[in-house]
């Protein structure tokens, strides 16, 4: 049987000695650290120095070694010693046993179990190992005597969508380089009764228990539900989603919408008034100045858009573009596709695809692509989380033009809002804790409080608990947003296929640079604290 080398205190008439015993069948040799720790535990370490211990350990490798640790002949006997260690996560406990001195007593199994209990180890005891340790006298050996019951991990919920959630919606490009906005394939059609999605529910894990008897929680599992708009129903068990109408289906921020399209046969103007529709809207004519079109689905305009407002839960498609005259607004949760964008404010939760952007403020969570026949961005500001593609940036007149990538504008705003809310709640909690402390001191000194003060104390304690839960939830969200912002940091790219004119301002993840000379066929990326130019 494999045994580690060990040592024992030997009582003799001329003092107390430490004697070595060799390893057997490939066991580990003595460790100087082990010897020193034991002597320190028994209060003999001051009588020897590390050099002597080192010689003792080295000699013990080849023969029996002896080391005087005390010159007294009346040293008290040392009982068999057990050192119990628990890892920092309390998943296992080990015992290292040292022999009694030559006049000392051995531990019984009951003695060792009592010592283990005193160390707080109460779960997962391995009694066979404990018995073997004592019977076989496995000295100077770490023996596992308890291990945790590990949790059984659960699994996240999963949703499978039975339709194309990534419909391309890329317009066709003619031979002359112009974009044909009459040929768009962007509607994902659906039939009444069609299965849209299925949900595989989450499976909760089973808690475990560490060696100290404390629960070990399994990892949190992601819970999902099938989210949908009108004209959709779920099965009785809420695990399947079906369409109630024939039309088109879109997925926006995890919510499925089905709609039959509302058609406006002519212009949106005095004859129609503003339009607010739960579904998709197709305008056959124009959208005149001052009018608004809102849709929970997509908005398609076959004509032109003047200084109007368009808001869509899905895509916005303008086949002739928008001349906003400084008042045009487009907001879409999905892509924005327009022949041109002029003097308008545009916000897209997806991509922006257009032939030209002039004197406008355009933001997109995904890429911005300006590469039709003109393919120009001149004037205003254009911001994308990921990429900006254009043929021309700026103009020969030095028009102030700003291009920015690398930061999701909506994500940055959300990050700041959460930060302010956490600070606000923290201030409220500090104030409540001060009031609670005052009321408790008053209660302790007087032995009683008025009824209204008792009510205030109780409500304050409950509010502090509620604030703590809110801060915990907000902090988790804050860290998720922070991680997402960090992940996107430095990842943006600006590509100018033809020419960038002087005066164009480039910003990539908060690092800015200006174009001072005409620059051709270039890609701009962030490297460290600088923006680098690379040829394409």
Short mmCIF file of C-alpha atoms in Angstrom, two decimals, residues 251-253 257 295-298 310-316 330-336 347-351 365-366 410:
data_model
loop_
_atom_site.label_atom_id
_atom_site.label_comp_id
_atom_site.label_asym_id
_atom_site.label_seq_id
_atom_site.Cartn_x
_atom_site.Cartn_y
_atom_site.Cartn_z
CA UNK A 251 -40.21 39.89 -35.73
CA UNK A 252 -39.38 43.12 -33.88
CA UNK A 253 -37.35 43.03 -30.65
CA UNK A 257 -46.49 40.80 -35.47
CA UNK A 295 -47.72 51.65 -38.08
CA UNK A 296 -46.90 48.76 -35.76
CA UNK A 297 -45.63 46.91 -38.85
CA UNK A 298 -43.98 48.25 -42.02
CA UNK A 310 -43.22 58.32 -40.30
CA UNK A 311 -43.00 55.88 -37.35
CA UNK A 312 -42.88 52.12 -37.92
CA UNK A 313 -42.56 49.08 -35.66
CA UNK A 314 -41.00 47.32 -38.67
CA UNK A 315 -39.36 48.70 -41.83
CA UNK A 316 -39.83 51.99 -43.69
CA UNK A 330 -38.53 58.80 -39.84
CA UNK A 331 -38.31 56.32 -36.96
CA UNK A 332 -38.25 52.57 -37.60
CA UNK A 333 -37.57 49.56 -35.37
CA UNK A 334 -36.39 47.76 -38.51
CA UNK A 335 -34.57 48.91 -41.67
CA UNK A 336 -35.04 52.24 -43.46
CA UNK A 347 -33.59 56.70 -36.67
CA UNK A 348 -33.37 53.00 -37.55
CA UNK A 349 -33.26 49.92 -35.33
CA UNK A 350 -31.75 48.03 -38.26
CA UNK A 351 -29.98 49.26 -41.41
CA UNK A 365 -28.23 50.36 -34.93
CA UNK A 366 -26.90 48.29 -37.84
CA UNK A 410 -29.81 54.03 -27.93
#
